[in-house]
XYZ file of C-alpha atoms in Angstrom:
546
model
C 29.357 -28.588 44.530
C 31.191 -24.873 45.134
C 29.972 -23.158 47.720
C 29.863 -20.313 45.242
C 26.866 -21.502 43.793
C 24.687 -21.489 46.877
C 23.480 -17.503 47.347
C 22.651 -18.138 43.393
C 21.167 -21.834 44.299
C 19.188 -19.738 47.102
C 17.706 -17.332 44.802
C 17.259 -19.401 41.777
C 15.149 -22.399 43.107
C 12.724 -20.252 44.378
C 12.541 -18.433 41.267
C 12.181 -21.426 39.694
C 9.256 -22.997 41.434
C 7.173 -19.545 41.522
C 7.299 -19.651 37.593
C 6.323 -23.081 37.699
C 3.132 -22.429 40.052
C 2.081 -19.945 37.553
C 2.607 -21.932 34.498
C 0.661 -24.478 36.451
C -1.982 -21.343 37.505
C -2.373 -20.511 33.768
C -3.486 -23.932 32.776
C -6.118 -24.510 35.663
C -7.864 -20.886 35.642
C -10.250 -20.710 32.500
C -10.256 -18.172 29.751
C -12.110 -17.253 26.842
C -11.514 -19.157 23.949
C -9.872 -18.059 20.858
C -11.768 -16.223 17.854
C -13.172 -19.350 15.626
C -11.237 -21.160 12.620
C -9.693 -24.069 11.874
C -8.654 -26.400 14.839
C -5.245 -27.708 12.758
C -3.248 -30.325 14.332
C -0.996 -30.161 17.480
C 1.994 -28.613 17.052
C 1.687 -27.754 13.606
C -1.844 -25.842 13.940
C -3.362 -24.673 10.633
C -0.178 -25.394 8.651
C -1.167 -27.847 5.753
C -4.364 -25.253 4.240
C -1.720 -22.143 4.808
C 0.874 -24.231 2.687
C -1.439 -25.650 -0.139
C -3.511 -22.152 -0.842
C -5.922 -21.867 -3.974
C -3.546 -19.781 -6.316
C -6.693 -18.993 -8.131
C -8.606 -17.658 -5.523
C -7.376 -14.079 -4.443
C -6.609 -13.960 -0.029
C -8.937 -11.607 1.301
C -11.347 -13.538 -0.725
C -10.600 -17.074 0.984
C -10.376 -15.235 4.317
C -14.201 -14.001 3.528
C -15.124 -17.595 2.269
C -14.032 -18.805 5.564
C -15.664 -16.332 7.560
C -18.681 -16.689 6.386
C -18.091 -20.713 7.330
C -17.445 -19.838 10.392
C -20.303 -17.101 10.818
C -18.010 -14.688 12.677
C -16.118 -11.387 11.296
C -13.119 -12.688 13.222
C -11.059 -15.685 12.533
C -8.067 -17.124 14.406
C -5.720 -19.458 12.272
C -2.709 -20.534 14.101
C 0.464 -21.823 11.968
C 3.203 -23.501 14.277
C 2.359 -21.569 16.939
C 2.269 -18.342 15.193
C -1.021 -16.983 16.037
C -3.096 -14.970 13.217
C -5.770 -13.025 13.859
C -8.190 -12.236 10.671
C -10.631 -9.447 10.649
C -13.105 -9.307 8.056
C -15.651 -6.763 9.547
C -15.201 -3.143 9.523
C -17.172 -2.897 13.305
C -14.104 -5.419 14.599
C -11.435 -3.299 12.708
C -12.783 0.121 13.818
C -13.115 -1.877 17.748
C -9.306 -3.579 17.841
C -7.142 -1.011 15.486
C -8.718 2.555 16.177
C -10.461 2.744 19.832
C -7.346 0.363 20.946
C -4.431 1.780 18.942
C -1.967 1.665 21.563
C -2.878 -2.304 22.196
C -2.733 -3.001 18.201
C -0.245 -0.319 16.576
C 2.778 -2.685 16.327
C 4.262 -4.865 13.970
C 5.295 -8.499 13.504
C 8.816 -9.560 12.695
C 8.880 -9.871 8.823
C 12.103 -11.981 8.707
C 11.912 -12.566 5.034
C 11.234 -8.588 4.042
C 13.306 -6.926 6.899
C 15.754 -9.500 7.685
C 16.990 -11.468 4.402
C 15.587 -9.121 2.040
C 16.801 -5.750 3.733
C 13.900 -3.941 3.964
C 14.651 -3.059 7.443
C 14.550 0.239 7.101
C 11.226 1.064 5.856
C 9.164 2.147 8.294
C 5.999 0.909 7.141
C 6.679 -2.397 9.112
C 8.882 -1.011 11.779
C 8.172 -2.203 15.664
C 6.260 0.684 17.172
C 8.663 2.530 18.798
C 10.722 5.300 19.342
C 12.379 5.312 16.373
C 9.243 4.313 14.236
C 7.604 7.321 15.756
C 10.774 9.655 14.725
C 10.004 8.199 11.613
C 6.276 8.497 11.152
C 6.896 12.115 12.336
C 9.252 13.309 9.349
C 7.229 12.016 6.785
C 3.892 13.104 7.996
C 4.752 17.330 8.431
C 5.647 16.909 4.747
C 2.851 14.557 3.696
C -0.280 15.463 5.398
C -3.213 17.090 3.470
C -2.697 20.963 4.479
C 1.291 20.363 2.979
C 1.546 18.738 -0.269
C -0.619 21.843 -1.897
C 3.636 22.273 -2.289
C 3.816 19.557 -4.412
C 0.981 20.143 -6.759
C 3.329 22.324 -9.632
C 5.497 19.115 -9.839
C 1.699 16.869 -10.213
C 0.741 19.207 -12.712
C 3.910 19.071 -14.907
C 3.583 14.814 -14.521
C 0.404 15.029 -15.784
C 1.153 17.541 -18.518
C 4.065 14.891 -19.695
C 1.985 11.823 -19.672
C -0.964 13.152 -21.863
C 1.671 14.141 -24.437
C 3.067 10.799 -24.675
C -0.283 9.444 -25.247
C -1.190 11.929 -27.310
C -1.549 10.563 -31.297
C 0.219 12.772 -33.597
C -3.079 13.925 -36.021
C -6.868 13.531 -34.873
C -8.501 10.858 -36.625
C -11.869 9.312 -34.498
C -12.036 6.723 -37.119
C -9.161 5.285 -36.494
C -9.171 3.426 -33.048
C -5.912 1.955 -32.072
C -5.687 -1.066 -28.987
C -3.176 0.515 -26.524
C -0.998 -2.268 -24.938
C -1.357 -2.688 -21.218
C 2.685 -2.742 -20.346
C 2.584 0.526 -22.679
C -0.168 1.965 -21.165
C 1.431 0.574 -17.289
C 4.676 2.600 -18.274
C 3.597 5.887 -19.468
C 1.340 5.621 -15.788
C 4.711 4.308 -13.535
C 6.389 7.085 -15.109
C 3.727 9.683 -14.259
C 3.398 8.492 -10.857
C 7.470 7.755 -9.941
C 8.373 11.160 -11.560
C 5.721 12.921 -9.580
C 7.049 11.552 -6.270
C 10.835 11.610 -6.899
C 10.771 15.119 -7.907
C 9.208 15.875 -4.792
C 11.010 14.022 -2.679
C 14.837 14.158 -4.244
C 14.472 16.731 -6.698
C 14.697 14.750 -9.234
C 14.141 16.455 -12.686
C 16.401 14.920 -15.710
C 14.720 11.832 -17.658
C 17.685 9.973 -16.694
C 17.483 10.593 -13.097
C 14.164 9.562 -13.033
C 14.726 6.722 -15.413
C 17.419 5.053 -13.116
C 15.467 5.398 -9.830
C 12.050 3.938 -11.132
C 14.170 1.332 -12.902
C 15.592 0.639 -9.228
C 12.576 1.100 -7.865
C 10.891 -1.609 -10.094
C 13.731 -4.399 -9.251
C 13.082 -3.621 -5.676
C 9.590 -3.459 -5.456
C 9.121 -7.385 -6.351
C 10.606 -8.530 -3.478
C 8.226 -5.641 -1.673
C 5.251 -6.798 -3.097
C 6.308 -10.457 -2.402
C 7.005 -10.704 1.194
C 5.134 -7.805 2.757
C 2.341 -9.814 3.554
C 3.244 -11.742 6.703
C 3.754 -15.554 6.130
C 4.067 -15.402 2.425
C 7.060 -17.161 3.036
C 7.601 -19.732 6.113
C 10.579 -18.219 7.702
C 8.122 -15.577 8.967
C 6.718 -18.720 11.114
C 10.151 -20.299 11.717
C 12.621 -17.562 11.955
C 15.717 -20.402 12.284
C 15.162 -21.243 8.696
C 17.162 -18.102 7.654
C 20.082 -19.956 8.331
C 19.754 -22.508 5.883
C 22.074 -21.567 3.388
C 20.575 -20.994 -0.029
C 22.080 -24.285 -1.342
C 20.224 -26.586 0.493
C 17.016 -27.819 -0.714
C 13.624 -26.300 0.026
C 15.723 -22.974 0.353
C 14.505 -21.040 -2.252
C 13.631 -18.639 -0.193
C 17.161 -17.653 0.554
C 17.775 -17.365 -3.475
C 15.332 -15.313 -3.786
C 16.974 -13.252 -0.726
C 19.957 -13.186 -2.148
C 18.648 -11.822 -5.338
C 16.461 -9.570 -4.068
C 18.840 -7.945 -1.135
C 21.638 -6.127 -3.638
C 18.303 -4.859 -5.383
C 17.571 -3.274 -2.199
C 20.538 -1.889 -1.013
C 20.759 -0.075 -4.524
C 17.103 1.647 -4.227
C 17.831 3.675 -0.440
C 21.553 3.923 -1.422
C 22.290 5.361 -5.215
C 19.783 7.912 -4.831
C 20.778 9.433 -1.428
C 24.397 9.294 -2.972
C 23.652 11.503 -5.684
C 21.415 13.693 -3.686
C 25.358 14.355 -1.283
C 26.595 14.682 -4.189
C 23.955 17.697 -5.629
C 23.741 19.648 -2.325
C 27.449 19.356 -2.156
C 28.171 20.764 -5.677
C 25.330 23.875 -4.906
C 22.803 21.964 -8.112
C 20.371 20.205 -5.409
C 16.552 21.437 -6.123
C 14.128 22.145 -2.904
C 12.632 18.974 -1.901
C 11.991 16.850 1.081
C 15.310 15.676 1.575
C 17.088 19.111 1.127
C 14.284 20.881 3.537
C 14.501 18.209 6.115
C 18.921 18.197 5.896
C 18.251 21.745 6.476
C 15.543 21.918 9.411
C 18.200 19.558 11.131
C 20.794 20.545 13.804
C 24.377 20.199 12.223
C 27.186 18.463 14.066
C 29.673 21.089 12.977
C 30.302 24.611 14.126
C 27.146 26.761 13.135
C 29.609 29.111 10.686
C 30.055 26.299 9.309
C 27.594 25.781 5.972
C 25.851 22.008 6.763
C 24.439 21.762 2.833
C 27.401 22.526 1.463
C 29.903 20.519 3.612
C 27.133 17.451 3.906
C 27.698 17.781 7.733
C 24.197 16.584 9.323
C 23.586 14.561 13.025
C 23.934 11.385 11.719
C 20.839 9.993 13.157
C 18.510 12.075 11.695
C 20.007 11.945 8.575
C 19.378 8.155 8.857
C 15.793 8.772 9.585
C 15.636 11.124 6.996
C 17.507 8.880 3.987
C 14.307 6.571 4.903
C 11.655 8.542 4.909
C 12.963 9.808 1.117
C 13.429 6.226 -0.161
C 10.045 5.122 1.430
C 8.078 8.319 0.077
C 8.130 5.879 -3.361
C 5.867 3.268 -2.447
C 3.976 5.079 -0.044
C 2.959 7.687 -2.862
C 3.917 5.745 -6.406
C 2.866 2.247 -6.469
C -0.896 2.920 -5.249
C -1.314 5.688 -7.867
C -0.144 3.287 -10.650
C -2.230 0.296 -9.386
C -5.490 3.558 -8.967
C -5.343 5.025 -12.016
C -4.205 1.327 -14.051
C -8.178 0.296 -12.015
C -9.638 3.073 -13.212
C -9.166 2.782 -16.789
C -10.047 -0.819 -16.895
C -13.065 0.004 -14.760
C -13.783 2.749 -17.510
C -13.245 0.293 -20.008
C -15.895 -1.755 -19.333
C -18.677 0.524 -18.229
C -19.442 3.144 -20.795
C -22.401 4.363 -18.700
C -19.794 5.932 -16.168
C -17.803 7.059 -19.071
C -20.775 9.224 -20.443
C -21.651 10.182 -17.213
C -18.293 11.456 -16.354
C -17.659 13.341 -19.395
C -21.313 15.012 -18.977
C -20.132 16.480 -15.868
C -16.846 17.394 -16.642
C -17.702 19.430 -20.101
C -20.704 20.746 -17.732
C -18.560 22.111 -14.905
C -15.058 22.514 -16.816
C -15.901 22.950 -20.336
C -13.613 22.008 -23.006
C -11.202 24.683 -23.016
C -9.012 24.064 -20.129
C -8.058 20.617 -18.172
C -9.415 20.314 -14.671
C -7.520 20.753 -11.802
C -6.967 19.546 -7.718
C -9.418 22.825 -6.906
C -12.283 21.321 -9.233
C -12.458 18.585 -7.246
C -15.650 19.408 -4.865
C -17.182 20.641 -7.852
C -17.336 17.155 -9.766
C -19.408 14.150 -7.327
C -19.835 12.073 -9.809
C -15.719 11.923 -10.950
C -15.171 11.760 -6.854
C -17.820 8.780 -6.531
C -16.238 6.947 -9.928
C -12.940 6.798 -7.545
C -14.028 5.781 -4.346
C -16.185 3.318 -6.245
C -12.475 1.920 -7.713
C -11.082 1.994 -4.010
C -14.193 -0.146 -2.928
C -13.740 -2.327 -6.182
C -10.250 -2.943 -6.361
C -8.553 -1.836 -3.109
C -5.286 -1.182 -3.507
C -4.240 -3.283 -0.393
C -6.477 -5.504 0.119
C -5.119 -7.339 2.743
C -3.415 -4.256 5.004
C -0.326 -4.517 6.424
C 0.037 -6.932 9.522
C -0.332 -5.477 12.932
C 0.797 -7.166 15.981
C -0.981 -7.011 19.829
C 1.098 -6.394 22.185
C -0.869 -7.649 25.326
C -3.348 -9.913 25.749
C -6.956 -9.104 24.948
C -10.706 -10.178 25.294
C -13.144 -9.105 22.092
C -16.486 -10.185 21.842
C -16.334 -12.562 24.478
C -12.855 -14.317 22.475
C -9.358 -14.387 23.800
C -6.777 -12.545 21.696
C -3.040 -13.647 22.931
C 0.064 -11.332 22.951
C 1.893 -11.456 20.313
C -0.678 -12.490 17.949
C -0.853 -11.081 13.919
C -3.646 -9.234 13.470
C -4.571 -8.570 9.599
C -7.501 -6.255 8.021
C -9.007 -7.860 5.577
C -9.823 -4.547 3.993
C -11.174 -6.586 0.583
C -13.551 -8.133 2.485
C -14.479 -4.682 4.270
C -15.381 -3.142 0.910
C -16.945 -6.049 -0.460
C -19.696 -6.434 2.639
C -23.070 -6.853 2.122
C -23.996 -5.463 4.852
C -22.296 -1.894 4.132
C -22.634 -2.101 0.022
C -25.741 -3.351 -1.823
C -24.834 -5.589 -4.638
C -21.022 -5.022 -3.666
C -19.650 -7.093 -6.510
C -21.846 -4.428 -9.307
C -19.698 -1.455 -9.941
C -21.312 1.291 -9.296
C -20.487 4.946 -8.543
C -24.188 6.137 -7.540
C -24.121 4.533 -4.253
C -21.787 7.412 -2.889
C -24.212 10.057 -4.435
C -27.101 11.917 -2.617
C -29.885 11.021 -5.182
C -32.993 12.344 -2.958
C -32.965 13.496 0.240
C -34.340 9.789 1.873
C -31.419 7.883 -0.300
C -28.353 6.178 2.332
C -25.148 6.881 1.050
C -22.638 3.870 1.600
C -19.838 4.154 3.648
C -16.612 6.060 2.440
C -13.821 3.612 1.390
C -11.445 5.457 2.020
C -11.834 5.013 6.061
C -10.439 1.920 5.798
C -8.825 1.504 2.189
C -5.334 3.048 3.412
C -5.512 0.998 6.837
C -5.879 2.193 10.270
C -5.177 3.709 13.188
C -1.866 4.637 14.178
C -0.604 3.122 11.140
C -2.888 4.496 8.529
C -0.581 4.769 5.059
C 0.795 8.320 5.287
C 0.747 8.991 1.873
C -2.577 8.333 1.028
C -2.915 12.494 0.508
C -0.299 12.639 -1.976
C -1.162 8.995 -3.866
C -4.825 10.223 -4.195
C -4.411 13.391 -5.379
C -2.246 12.213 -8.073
C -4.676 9.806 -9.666
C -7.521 12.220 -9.641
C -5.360 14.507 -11.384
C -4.533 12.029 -14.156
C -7.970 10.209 -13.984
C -10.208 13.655 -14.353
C -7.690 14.633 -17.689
C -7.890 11.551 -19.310
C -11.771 11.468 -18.407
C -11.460 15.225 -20.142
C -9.831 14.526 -22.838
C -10.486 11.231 -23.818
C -12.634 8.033 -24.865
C -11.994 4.951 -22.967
C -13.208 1.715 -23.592
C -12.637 -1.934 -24.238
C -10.260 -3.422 -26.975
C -11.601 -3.943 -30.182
C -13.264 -6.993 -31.613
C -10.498 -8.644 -33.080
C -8.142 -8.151 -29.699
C -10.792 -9.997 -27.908
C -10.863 -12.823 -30.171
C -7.073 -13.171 -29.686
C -6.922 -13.060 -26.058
C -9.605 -14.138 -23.079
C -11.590 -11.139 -22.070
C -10.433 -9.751 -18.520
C -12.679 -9.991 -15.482
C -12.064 -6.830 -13.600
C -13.292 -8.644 -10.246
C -11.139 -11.368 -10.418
C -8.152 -10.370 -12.954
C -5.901 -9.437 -10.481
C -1.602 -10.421 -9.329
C -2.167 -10.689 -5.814
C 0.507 -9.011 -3.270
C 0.134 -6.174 -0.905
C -0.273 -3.923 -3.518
C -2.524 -5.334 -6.449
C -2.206 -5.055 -10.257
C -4.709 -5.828 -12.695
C -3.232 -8.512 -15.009
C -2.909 -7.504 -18.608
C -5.370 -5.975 -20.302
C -6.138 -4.070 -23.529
C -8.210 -1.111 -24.510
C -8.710 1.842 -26.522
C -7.742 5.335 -25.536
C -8.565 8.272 -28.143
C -8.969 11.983 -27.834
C -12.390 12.880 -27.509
C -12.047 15.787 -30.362
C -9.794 18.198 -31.823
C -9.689 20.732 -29.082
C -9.201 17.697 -26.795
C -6.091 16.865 -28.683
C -4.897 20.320 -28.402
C -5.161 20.113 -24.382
C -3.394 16.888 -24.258
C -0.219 18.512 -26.144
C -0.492 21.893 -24.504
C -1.122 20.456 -21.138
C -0.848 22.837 -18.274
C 1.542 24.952 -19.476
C -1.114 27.596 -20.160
C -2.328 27.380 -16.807
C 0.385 26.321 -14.303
């Protein structure tokens, strides 16, 4: 043996034997146990039930089955070693996520969304770091409540664009026609994308906005798809992403493959043609533009940064993100709102009538409401958290990850482990909502002065803590804006007779594409201006009034 080895042989065995006694140590001193769930099998853990899952029962709804088998709010499922953490209690989410944010505010490794698919760069699931908090910083001064009052003009002309399109040509009540729910879906994606993307690019022309949601809708599948962590295994086995896409059982990787170039395309082609804009003096005001230009430029300070696209490349990274990001964070959970709300309206024409009492009560009928009405109108306020409780928009949040270990409630927590909010079971708690699975609005109204209002959804329905969804301001007041001027101007309600008897009626509790964000599947109704004058508003929108 070389001498040259002994100082390290010296240092090393020692070493060696000292992580060995406290391997040893960890084994003999007792701990708490973990959370309860199932035991599994060794090695493998919970594997076989995570692999063979009820496609016909929704996940936050098995999660709550199981918790209730259990009796205990928190569950612990391990996978192949991966160790999950469910909470199904709003007391054990407020506990682990708010009063210890700094213990719970990171992220697992989403292999199949960051790593194959190229998600990487939205922050959303970013480790909590430096860089996530450079991030989180850039969107939020933009995004918070007291700031996107700059954004309303650009909600206002959305809105004023969709309720022409649905707007019939000629009043006639008589003549009730079924709207198509991928007609219906588009004229809403279009109101909520256009909204957004002239907010956050500038984004004005038809085809500019037709291109990025069209982008934007290839991309978001793969979003959607492998956002929740463990929808696919390589979250659990990270070596898997090596397969190549050839060999069987790797369909996965296909659908990588696909879904990557779709990807690339959404961050890229837009920030391309944004260059392009500020270079050629045609870029409008927007987030991009007014961050590029709060930023320090690399070049000489005569020099003009807008015009010569000369920006610290770094935060023009973090910037590029933020703008592609804003999409989902502010698009996607209007469109899945507002889609809610009309089938909710659809199939309870008690809240319809009681909406429209308040509005032509408070509004009248000669103008459409606006963001500034809003306090005045508790009952349209409690129809929409009533939705949120309903038909959360996430209702399994986005995985957080612990990043020491923990003791709750007398149960170990290990480093490392997945912690997920099961905010469907949250909202869905008989404990915080009488009859939880009957829709209705009254329970967030003061009737009489000895009546207990129910909880607000909307503490937990955007998640929590340090990662609460920071554009829940912007998403929200977007669909009030389109929900209270359909709810002005129109009748809402189920398809007619004959569209029933071709297709099986939808159950708004259970009709639902599971994902991070939800849909309702198809559905059909009826949408028809409530009158003449209402007619009038719908193809005059808020031009008289912007």
């Amino acid at each position: 043996m070389s001498t040259a080895l002994t100082p390290f042989l010296i240092v090393a065995i020692p070493f060696g034997f000292y992580h060995l006694y406290v391997f040893f140590l960890r084994l003999l001193r007792p701990r708490p146990p973990y959370p309860p769930g199932p035991r599994g099998y060794p090695l493998i853990g919970d594997l076989f039930n995570e692999a063979s899952k009820n496609v016909e029962q929704h996940e936050w709804a098995r999660y709550l089955k199981m918790g209730k088998e259990y009796n205990s709010d928190v569950l612990h499922i391990n996978v192949l070693g991966d160790h999950k953490l469910i909470l199904n209690s709003a007391k054990a989410a407020d506990e682990l996520l708010e009063k210890r944010s700094g213990l719970y505010s990171d992220r697992p490794q989403f292999h199949m969304m960051s790593g194959l698919c190229g998600w990487h760069w939205h922050f959303a699931t970013m480790s909590y770091s430096n860089t996530w908090r450079a991030h989180r910083k850039t969107f939020h001064q933009d995004f918070q409540a007291k700031a996107i009052s700059t954004y309303c003009p650009f909600i206002l002309r959305s809105t004023s664009n969709f309720l022409k399109k649905l707007a019939p040509a000629e009043y006639s009540p008589l003549h009730m026609l079924d709207i198509e729910h991928a007609e219906l879906d588009s004229y809403v994606r279009n109101y909520a994308g256009s909204t957004i993307l002239r907010a956050v690019y500038g984004m004005s022309t038809q085809e500019e906005l037709d291109d990025y949601v069209g982008l934007a809708h290839l991309a978001a599948e793969s979003l959607i798809a492998t956002m929740n962590h463990g929808s696919f295994f390589v979250d659990y086995l990270p070596w898997l992403k090596y397969i190549p896409a050839w060999f069987p059982g790797a369909s996965f990787k296909q659908k990588a493959n696909t879904w990557a170039p779709m990807v690339s395309n959404l961050i890229n082609e837009p920030w391309k043609r944004l260059k392009s804009s500020m270079a050629n003096g045609t870029a409008l005001p927007c987030f991009a533009t007014n961050n590029l230009e709060r930023s320090n430029p690399v070049s000489n300070l005569d020099v003009d940064p807008i015009k010569n696209n000369n920006f610290d490349p770094e935060i023009e990274e973090v910037i590029k993100n933020c703008s592609a990001a804003a999409y989902f964070a502010g698009s996607d959970t209007t469109v899945s709102l507002v889609m809610s709300s009309i089938l909710a309206l659809s199939h309870h024409p008690e809240v319809l009538e009681k909406a429209h009492e308040e509005l032509d009560r408070v509004i009248g009928t000669s103008r459409l409401p606006e963001l500034h009405d809003r306090d005045k109108l508790p009952y349209l306020q409690a129809f929409i958290k009533e939705v949120e409780r309903m038909y959360p928009v996430a209702p399994l949040s986005v995985a957080h990850r612990v990043i020491s270990d923990d003791i709750y409630d007398g149960y170990f927590i290990s480093k490392g482990t997945t912690v997920i909010p099961n905010i469907g079971a949250i909202l869905h708690s008989e404990e915080l909502y009488q009859d939880p699975l009957n829709f209705n609005p009254d329970r967030f109204l003061q009737n009489d002065k000895d009546s207990k209002l129910s909880p607000d959804p909307e503490i937990v329905a955007f998640g929590f803590g340090r990662r609460i969804c920071p554009g829940r301001d912007f998403a929200l007041d977007s669909a009030w804006t389109l929900i209270a001027c359909l709810l002005a101007t129109c009748d809402i309600t189920g398809p007619s007779e004959e569209a029933q008897k071709n297709s099986r009626k939808p159950d708004p509790v259970l009709d639902y594409f599971d994902g991070l964000v939800v849909h309702p599947k198809p559905y059909k109704c009826q949408i028809v201006p409530r009158s003449i004058t209402a007619l009038n508003l719908m193809k005059a929108g808020y031009e008289n009034q912007m």
